[in-house]
Coordinates of C-alpha atoms in Angstrom, one line a residue:
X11 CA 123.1 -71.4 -111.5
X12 CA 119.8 -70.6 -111.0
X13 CA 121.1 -67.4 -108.5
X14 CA 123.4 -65.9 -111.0
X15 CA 123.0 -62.6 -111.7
X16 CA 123.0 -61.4 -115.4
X17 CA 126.9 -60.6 -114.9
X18 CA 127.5 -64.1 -113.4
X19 CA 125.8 -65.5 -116.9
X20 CA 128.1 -62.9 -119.1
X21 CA 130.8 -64.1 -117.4
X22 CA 130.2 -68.0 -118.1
X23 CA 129.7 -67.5 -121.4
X24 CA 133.0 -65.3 -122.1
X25 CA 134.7 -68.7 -119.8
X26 CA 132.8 -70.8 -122.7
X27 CA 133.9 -68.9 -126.0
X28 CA 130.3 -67.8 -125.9
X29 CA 131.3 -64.2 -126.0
X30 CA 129.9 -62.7 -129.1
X31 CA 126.8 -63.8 -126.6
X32 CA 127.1 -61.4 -124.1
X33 CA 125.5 -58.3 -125.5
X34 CA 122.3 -59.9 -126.4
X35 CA 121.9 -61.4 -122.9
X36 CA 122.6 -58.3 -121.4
X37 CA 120.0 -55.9 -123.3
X38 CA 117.3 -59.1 -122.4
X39 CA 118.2 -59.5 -118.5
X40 CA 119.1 -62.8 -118.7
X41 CA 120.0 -64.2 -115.5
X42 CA 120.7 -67.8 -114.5
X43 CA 116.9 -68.8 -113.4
X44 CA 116.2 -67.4 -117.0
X45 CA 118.9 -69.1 -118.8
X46 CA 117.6 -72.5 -117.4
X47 CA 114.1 -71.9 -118.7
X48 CA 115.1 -70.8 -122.3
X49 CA 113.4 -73.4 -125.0
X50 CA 114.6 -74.2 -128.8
X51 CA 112.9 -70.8 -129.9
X52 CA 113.7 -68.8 -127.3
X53 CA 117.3 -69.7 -128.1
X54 CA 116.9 -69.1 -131.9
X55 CA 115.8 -65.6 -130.8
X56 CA 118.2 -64.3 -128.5
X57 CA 121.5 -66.3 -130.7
X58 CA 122.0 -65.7 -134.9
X59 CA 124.3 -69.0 -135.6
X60 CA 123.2 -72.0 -135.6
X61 CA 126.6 -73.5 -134.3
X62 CA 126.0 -71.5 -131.1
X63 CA 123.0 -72.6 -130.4
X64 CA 123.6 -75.8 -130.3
X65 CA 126.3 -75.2 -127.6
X66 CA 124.4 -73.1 -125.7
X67 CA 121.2 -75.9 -125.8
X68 CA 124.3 -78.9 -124.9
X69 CA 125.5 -77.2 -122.1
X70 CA 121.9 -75.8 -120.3
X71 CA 120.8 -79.4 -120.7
X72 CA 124.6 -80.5 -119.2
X73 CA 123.5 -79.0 -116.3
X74 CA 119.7 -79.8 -115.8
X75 CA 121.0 -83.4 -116.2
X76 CA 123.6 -83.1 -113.7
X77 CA 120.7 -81.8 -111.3
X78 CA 117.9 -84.2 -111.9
X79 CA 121.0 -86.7 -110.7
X80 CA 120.1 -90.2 -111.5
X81 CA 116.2 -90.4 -111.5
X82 CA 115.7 -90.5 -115.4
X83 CA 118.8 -93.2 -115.8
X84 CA 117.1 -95.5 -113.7
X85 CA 114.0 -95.3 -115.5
X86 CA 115.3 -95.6 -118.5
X87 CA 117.2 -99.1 -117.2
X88 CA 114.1 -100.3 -115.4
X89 CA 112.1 -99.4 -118.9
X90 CA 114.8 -101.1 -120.9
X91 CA 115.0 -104.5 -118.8
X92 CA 111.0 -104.9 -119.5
X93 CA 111.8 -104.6 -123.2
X94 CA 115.3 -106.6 -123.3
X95 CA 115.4 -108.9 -120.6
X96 CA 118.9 -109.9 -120.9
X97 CA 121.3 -109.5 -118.1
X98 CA 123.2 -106.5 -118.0
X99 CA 126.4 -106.0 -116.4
X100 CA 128.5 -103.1 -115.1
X101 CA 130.7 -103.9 -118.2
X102 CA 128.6 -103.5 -120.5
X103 CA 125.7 -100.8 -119.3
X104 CA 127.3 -98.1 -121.3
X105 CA 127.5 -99.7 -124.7
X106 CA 123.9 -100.5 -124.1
X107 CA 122.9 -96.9 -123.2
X108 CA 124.5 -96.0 -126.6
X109 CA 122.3 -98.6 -128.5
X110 CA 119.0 -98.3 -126.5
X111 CA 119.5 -94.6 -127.8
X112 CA 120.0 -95.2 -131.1
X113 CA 117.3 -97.1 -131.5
X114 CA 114.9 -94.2 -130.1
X115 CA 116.2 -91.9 -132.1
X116 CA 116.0 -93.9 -135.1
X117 CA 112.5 -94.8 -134.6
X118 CA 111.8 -91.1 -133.3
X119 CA 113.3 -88.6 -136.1
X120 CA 111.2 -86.7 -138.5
X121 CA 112.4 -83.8 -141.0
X122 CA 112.7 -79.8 -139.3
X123 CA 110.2 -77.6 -140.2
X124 CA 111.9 -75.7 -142.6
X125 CA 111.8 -71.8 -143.1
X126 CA 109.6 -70.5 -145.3
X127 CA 111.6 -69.4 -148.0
X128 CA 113.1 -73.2 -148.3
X129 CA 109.4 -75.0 -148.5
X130 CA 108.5 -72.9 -151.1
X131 CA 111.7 -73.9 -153.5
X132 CA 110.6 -77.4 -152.2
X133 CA 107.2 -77.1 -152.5
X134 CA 108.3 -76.1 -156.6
X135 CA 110.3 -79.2 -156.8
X136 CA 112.9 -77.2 -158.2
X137 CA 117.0 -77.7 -157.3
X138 CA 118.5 -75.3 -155.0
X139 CA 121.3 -73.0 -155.7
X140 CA 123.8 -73.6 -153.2
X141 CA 122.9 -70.5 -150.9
X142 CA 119.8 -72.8 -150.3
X143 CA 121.6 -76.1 -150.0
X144 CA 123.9 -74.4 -147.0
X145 CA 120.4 -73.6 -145.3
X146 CA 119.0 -77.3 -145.7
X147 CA 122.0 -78.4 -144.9
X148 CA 122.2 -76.3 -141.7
X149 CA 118.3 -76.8 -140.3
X150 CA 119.3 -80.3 -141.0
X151 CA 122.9 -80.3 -138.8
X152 CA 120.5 -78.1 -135.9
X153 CA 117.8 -80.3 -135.6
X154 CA 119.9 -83.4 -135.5
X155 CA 122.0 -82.0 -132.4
X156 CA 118.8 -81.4 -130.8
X157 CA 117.9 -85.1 -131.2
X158 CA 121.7 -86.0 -130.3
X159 CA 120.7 -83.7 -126.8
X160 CA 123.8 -81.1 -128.2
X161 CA 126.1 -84.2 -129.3
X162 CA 128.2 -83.1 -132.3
X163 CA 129.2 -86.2 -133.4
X164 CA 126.7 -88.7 -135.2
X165 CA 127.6 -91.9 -136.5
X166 CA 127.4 -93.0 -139.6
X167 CA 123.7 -94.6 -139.1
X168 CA 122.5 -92.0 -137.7
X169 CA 123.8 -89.3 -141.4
X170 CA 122.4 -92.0 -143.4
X171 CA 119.1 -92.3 -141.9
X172 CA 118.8 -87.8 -141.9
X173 CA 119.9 -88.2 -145.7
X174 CA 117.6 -91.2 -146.6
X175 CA 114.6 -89.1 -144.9
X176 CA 115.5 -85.7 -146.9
X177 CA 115.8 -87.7 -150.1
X178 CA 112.3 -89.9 -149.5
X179 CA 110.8 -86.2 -148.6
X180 CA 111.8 -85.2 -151.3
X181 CA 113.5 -87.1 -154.1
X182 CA 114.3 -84.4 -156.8
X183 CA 117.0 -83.7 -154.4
X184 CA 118.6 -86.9 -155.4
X185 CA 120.4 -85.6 -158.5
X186 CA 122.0 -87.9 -161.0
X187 CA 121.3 -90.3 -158.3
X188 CA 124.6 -89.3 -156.4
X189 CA 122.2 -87.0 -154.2
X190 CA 123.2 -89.6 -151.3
X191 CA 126.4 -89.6 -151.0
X192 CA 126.5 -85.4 -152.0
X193 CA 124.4 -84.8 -149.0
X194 CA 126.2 -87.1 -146.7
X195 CA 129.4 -85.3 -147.1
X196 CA 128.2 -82.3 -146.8
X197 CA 126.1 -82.8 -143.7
X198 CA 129.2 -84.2 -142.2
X199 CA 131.3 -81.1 -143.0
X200 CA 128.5 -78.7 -141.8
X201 CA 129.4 -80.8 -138.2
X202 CA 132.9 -80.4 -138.5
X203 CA 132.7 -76.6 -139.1
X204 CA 130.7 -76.7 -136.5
X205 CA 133.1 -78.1 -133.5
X206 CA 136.1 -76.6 -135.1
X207 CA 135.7 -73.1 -132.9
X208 CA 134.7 -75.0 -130.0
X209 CA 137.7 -75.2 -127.6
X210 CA 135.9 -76.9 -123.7
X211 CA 132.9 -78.8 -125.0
X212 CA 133.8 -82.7 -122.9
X213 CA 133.0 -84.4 -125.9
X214 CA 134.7 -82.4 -128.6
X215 CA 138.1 -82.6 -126.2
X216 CA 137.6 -86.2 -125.7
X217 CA 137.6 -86.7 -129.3
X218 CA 140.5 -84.8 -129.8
X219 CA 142.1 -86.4 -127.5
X220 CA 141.2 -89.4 -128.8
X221 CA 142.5 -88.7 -132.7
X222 CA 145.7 -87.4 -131.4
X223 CA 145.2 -83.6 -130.5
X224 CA 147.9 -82.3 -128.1
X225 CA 147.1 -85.8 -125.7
X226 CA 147.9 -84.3 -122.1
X227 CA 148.8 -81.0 -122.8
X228 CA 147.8 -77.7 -121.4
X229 CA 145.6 -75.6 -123.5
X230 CA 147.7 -72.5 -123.3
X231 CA 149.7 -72.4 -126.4
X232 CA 151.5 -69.5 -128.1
X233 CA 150.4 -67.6 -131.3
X234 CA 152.9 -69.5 -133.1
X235 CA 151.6 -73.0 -131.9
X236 CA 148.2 -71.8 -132.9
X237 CA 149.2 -71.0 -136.1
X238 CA 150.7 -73.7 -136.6
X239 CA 148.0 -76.0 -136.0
X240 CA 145.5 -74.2 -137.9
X241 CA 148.0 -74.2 -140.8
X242 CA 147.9 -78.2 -140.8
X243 CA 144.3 -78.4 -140.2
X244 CA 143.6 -76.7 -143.1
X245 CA 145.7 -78.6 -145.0
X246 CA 144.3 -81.7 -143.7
X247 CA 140.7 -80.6 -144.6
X248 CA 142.1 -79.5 -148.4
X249 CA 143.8 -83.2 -148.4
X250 CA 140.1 -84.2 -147.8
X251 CA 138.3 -82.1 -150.4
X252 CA 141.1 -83.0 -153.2
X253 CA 140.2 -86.9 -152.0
X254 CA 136.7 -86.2 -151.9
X255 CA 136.5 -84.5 -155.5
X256 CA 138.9 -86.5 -156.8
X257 CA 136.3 -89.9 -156.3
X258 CA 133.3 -87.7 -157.8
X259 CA 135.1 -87.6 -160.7
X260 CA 136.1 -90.9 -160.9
X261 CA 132.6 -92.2 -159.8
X262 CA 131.2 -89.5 -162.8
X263 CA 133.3 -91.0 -165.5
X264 CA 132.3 -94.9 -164.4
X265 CA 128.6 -93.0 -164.7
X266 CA 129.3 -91.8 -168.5
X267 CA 131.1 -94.9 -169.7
X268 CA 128.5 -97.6 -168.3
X269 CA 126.4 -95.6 -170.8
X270 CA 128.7 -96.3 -173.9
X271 CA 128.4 -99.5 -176.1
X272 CA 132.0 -99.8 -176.7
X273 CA 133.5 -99.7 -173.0
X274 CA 137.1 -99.5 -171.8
X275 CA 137.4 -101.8 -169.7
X276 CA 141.1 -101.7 -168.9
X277 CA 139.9 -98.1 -167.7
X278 CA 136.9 -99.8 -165.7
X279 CA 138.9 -101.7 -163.8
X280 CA 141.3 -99.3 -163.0
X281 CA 138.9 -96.4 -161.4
X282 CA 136.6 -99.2 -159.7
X283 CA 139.9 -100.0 -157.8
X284 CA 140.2 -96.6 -156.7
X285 CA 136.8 -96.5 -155.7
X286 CA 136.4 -99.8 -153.5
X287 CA 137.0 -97.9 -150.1
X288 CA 134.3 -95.8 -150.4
X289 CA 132.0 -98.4 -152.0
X290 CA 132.5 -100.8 -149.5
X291 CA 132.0 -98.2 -146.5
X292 CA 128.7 -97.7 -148.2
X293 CA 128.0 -101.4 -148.2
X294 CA 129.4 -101.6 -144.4
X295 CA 127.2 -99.0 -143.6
X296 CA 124.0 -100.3 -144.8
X297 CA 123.5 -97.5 -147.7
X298 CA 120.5 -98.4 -149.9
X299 CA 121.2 -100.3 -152.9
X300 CA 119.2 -98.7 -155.6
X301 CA 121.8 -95.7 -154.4
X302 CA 125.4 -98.1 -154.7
X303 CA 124.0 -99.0 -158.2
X304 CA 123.2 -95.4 -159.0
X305 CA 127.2 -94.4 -158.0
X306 CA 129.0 -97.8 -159.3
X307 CA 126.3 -99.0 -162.1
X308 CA 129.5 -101.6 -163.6
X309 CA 128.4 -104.1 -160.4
X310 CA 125.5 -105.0 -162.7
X311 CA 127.7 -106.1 -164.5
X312 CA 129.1 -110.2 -164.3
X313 CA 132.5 -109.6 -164.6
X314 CA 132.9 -106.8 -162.7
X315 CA 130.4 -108.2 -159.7
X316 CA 133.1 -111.6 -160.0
X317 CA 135.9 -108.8 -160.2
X318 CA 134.4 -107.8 -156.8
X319 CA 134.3 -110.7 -155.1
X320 CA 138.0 -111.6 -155.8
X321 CA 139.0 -108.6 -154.8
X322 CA 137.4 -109.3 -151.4
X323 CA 138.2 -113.2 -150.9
X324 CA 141.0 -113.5 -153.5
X325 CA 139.0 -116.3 -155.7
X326 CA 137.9 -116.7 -158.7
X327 CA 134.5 -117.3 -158.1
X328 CA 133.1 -118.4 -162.4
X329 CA 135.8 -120.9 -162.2
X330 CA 135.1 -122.6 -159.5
X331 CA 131.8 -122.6 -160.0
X332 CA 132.2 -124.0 -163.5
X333 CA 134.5 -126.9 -161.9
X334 CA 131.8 -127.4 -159.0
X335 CA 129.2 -128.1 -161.7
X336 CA 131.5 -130.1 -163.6
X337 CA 132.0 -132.6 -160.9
X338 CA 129.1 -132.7 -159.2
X339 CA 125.8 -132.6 -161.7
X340 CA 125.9 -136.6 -163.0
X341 CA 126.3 -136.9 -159.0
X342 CA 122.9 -134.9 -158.8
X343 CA 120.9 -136.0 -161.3
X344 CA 121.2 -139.6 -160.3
X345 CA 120.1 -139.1 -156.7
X346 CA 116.9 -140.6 -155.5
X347 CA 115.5 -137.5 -153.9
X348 CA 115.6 -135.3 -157.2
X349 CA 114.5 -138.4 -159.4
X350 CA 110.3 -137.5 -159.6
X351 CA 110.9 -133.6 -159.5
X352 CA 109.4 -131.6 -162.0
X353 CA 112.9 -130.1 -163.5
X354 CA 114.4 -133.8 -163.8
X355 CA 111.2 -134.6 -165.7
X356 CA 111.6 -131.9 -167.7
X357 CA 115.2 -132.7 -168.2
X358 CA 114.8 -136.1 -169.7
X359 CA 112.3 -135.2 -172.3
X360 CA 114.5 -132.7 -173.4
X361 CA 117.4 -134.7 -173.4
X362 CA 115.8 -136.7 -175.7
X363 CA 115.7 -134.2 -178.9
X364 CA 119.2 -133.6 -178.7
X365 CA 122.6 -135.7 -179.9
X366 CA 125.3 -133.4 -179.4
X367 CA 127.6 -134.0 -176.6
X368 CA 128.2 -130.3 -175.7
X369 CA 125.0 -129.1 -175.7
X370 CA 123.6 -132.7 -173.6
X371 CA 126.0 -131.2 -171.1
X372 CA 124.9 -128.3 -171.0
X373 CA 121.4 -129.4 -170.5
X374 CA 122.6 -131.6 -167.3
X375 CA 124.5 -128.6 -165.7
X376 CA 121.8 -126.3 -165.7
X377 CA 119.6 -129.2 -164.1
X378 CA 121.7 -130.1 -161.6
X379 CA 122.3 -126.3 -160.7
X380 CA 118.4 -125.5 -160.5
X381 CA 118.0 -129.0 -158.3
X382 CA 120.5 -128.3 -155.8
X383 CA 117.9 -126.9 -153.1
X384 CA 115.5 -129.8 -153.7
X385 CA 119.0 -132.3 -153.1
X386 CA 119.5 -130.0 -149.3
X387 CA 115.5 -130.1 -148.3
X388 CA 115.8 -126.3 -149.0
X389 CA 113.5 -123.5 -150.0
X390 CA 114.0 -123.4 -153.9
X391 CA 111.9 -120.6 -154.7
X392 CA 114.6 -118.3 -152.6
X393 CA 117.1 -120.0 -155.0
X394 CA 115.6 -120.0 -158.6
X395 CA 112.6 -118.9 -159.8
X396 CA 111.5 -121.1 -163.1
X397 CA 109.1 -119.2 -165.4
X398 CA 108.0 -117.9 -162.6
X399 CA 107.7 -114.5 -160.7
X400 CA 110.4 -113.8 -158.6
X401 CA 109.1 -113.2 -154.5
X402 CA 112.4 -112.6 -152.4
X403 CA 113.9 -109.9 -151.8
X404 CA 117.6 -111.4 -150.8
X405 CA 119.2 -112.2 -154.1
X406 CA 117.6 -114.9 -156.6
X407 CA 118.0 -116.1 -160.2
X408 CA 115.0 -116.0 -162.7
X409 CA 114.7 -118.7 -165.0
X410 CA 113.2 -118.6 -167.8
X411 CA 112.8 -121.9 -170.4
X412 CA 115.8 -124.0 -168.8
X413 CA 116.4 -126.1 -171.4
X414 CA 115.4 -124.7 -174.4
X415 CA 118.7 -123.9 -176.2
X416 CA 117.3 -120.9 -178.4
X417 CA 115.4 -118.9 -175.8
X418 CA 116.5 -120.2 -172.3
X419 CA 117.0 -116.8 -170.3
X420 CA 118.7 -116.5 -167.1
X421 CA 118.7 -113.2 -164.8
X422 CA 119.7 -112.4 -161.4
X423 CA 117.4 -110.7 -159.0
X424 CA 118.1 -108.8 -155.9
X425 CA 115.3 -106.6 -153.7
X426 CA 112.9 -108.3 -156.7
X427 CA 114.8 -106.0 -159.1
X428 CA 116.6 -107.1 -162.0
X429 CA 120.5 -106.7 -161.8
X430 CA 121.7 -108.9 -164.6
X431 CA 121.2 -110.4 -167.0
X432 CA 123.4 -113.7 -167.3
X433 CA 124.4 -115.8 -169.8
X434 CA 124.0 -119.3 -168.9
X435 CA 123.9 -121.4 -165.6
X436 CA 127.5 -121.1 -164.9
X437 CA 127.5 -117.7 -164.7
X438 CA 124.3 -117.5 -163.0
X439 CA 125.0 -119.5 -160.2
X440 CA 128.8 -118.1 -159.7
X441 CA 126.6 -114.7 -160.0
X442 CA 124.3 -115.6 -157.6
X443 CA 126.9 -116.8 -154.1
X444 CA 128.9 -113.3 -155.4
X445 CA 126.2 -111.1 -154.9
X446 CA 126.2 -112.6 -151.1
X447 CA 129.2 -111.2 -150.4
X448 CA 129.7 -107.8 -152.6
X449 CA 126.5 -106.5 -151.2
X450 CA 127.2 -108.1 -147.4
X451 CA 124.1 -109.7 -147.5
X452 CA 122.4 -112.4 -144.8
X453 CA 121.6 -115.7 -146.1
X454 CA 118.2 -116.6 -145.4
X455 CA 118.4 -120.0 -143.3
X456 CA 115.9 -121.8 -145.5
X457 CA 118.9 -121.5 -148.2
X458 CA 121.9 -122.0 -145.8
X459 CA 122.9 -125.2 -146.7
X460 CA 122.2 -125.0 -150.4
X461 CA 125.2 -122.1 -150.1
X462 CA 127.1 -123.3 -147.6
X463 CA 127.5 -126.1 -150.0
X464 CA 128.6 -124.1 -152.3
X465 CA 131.0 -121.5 -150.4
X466 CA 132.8 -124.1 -149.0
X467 CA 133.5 -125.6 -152.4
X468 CA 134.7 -122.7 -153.6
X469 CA 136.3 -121.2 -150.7
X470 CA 138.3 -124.5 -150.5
X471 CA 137.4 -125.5 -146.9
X472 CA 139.5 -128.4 -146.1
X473 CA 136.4 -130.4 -145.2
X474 CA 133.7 -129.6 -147.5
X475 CA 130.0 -129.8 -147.4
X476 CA 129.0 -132.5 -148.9
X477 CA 126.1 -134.6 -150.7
X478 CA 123.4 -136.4 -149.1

C-alpha cells in the first residue's frame, strides 16, 4: 500500500463503498504512503460523515496491524502475565484479549472535546433541541469507535459506561431521570445507522452472519432481493421503535402514578409486568441504581419489591418469612450465645410492661430477627442498624426504638440511602433477603450465613441451614 499511486487509492475505496471519497482524495494527492500517515484530524478534514470516518480510520489501522505482524500481541501477553499471573491456554487467549481490553478502555475513556457550538449550550446548562442531541450523540458514537480501534459494535458495558460519563459531566442531561436509558438507545441506534451502509467491513459480515444474514451466500443479489431486504429491515427497526416507545410510555405512566395518593394497583402490576425485561437487563447489566429507581420508583415499594422477587424465584417471600419467625424466635432467644446481648437485655425489660399476648409476640419476633447475626458469629451492623447510623452500602435495615410499640421505626437501606420504609419486622426482614435478589446483589461474606440461613428456609432447600 504504501506504493499506490493516487488512482490505486481511488480505486480501493470505490472496492470499499468509499466512493463518495474519491473526489476529495483526488483534488489532495492522496497516495498510499499518504493514506497510511493520515491522523484523527487529518481524516475529519479530507471526509464530512462521521460514519465514514470511522471506516476509513478501521481499515488504515487493519492494515498497519497486519504489518507490524505480531510484535505488539506479544507484548501485550508478556505485559498481561506480570499483571494476571494465571495460566493461559490456547483455549482461552482470545476471551482474555477481549477482557484485558475492556478493562483498558474502561479505565482509559474520557468525554470528546466537543465543538464549539455544543460546549456553549453545555456550558449554559440548558437542554438541547434535538439537532444538538444528534451531534452529542454522534461525537459520542466517533470517539468511542476510535477507542474500540474502528469496532462498531460495543457492548453493553462499554454504552453504559459513555452514558454514565456524559450524565456525571453533565447531569442536566438526565431529564426526568430517564436521561439514562434515553441516551443509551439512542447511542446504540446512532451505531446501527452507522454499519447499516457498510456492506465488507470483517466484523459487520461476521455479525450478520452470525444473526442470520444470508449465512453462505454470495453477495450479488438482484434489485428485487435488495428490496426486499431493505423492506424487512425497515420494518424490523419500526417493530423496535413501536417496542421502544411503547415501554416509555408505560415506564412514564408508572412515573405519574407513584406520585398519586390513591394508586391503582391492579394497573401497577399490570405495566411493571410488561416492563420486567428491560428492568432486569438494566439490573444484569449493572445500571446504577439511583437510575432503576428513577425509571421503576414502585420497587420502593414492599409489595411490589416482594412482587419482584416472586416473579423471579416463584415464592412468596413475607410468608415465609412470617412462618420462619414463627418457628424459630423462642428457639433464639433461649440460646446461650444471645443470652448477655444488649437487644435480649433490652427485650426482657420491655417484656416486662406488657400483658397482652399479641403484642409479647411481637416483641419476641423482632428480637429474635435483630439477634440472628449475633446467633451465626456474623457482622450485625451489615444486618441492622439499631438507633444507629447506617454504614454499608449493600442493603441494611435501620432500626429505630425496637420495642417500643408507639414509635418503633423500621426502614430498609441500600447504597446508605433510604428505599423503604417498612412496617414491622416481618416485613423488614422478608424486605431485606428480597432486595438481594431484585437488585442482583453480592452478599458480603461477613453476612453469608446469617442469609444463607435464611434463603434456604425460604427457598425450601431440602436440607436446611440450621441453628447452632
Amino acid at each position: 500500500m504504501e506504493n499506490w499511486s493516487v488512482e490505486q487509492v481511488c480505486n480501493w475505496l470505490k472496492q470499499r463503498n468509499l466512493g463518495e471519497l474519491v473526489p476529495k482524495f483526488r483534488e489532495e494527492e492522496v497516495s498510499g504512503a499518504a493514506l497510511l500517515a493520515l491522523n484523527d484530524r487529518m481524516v475529519q478534514q479530507l471526509v464530512k460523515k462521521i460514519g465514514h470516518q470511522a471506516v476509513l480510520m478501521d481499515l488504515i489501522k487493519k492494515y498497519q496491524q497486519q504489518k507490524s505482524g505480531l510484535e505488539s500481541r506479544t507484548y501485550c501477553c508478556e505485559t498481561a502475565s506480570q499483571k494476571f499471573p494465571e495460566v493461559i491456554s490456547g483455549k482461552n487467549l482470545k476471551s482474555f484479549f477481549g477482557r484485558y481490553k475492556t478493562l483498558q478502555w474502561t479505565s482509559s475513556y474520557a468525554l470528546p472535546d466537543f465543538p464549539y457550538d455544543v460546549k456553549c449550550i453545555l456550558a449554559e446548562k440548558k437542554c438541547p433541541d434535538h439537532s444538538m442531541r444528534i451531534r452529542i450523540i454522534e461525537f459520542l458514537q466517533a470517539d468511542m469507535t476510535k477507542y474500540l480501534e474502528g469496532s462498531l459494535y460495543p457492548n453493553s458495558q462499554q454504552y453504559n459506561i459513555v452514558v454514565n460519563a456524559l450524565l456525571q459531566a453533565y447531569p442536566f442531561l438526565d431529564e426526568d431521570g430517564n436521561g439514562f436509558l434515553l441516551w443509551k438507545r439512542a447511542l446504540k441506534d446512532r451505531f446501527k445507522y452507522v454499519r447499516r451502509p457498510i456492506e465488507d467491513d470483517e466484523q459487520v459480515l461476521r455479525n450478520k452472519c452470525k444473526f442470520g444474514h444470508r449465512r453462505g451466500q454470495s453477495r450479488k443479489f438482484s434489485f428485487s432481493e435488495n428490496k426486499l431486504d431493505d423492506v424487512q429491515g425497515q420494518v424490523e427497526e419500526e417493530r423496535g421503535h413501536l417496542k421502544s416507545s411503547t415501554m416509555d410510555l408505560h415506564i412514564k405512566w408508572l412515573n405519574q402514578e407513584y406520585m398519586k395518593t390513591q394508586r391503582n394497583w391492579a394497573e401497577v402490576d399490570n405495566r411493571m409486568n410488561v416492563t420486567i425485561e428491560i428492568r432486569r437487563k438494566m439490573i444484569s447489566d449493572k445500571a446504577p441504581l439511583k437510575d432503576i429507581l428513577r425509571l421503576f420508583p414502585f420497587l420502593r415499594c414492599p409489595y411490589q419489591l416482594f412482587r419482584e422477587f416472586q416473579l423471579l424465584t416463584h415464592m412468596d417471600i413475607y410468608k415465609k418469612t412470617v412462618e420462619i419467625l414463627e418457628i424459630y424466635s423462642e428457639n433464639i432467644l433461649s440460646l446461650y450465645v444471645v443470652r448477655n446481648n444488649p437487644i435480649n437485655i433490652m427485650l426482657q425489660e420491655n417484656l416486662k410492661q406488657h400483658t397482652e399476648e399479641d403484642v409479647l409476640k411481637y416483641m419476641k419476633m423482632t428480637a429474635a430477627c435483630l439477634l440472628l447475626p449475633e446467633v451465626f458469629g456474623d457482622d450485625s451492623s451489615l444486618f441492622a442498624a439499631v438507633n444507629e447510623e447506617v454504614k454499608a452500602a449493600t442493603p441494611v435495615l435501620e432500626v429505630k426504638n425496637p420495642f417500643n410499640v408507639n414509635s418503633c421505626e423500621f426502614a430498609l437501606y441500600v447504597e446508605r440511602e433510604e428505599l423503604a420504609q417498612l412496617d414491622d419486622c416481618t416485613t423488614a426482614l422478608a424486605a431485606l433477603v428480597a432486595a438481594f435478589h431484585v437488585f442482583n446483589i453480592p452478599c458480603p461474606k461477613r453476612i453469608h450465613r446469617t442469609l444463607n440461613f435464611l434463603e434456604s428456609l425460604v427457598f425450601e432447600v431440602r436440607n436446611p441451614a440450621c441453628l447452632p
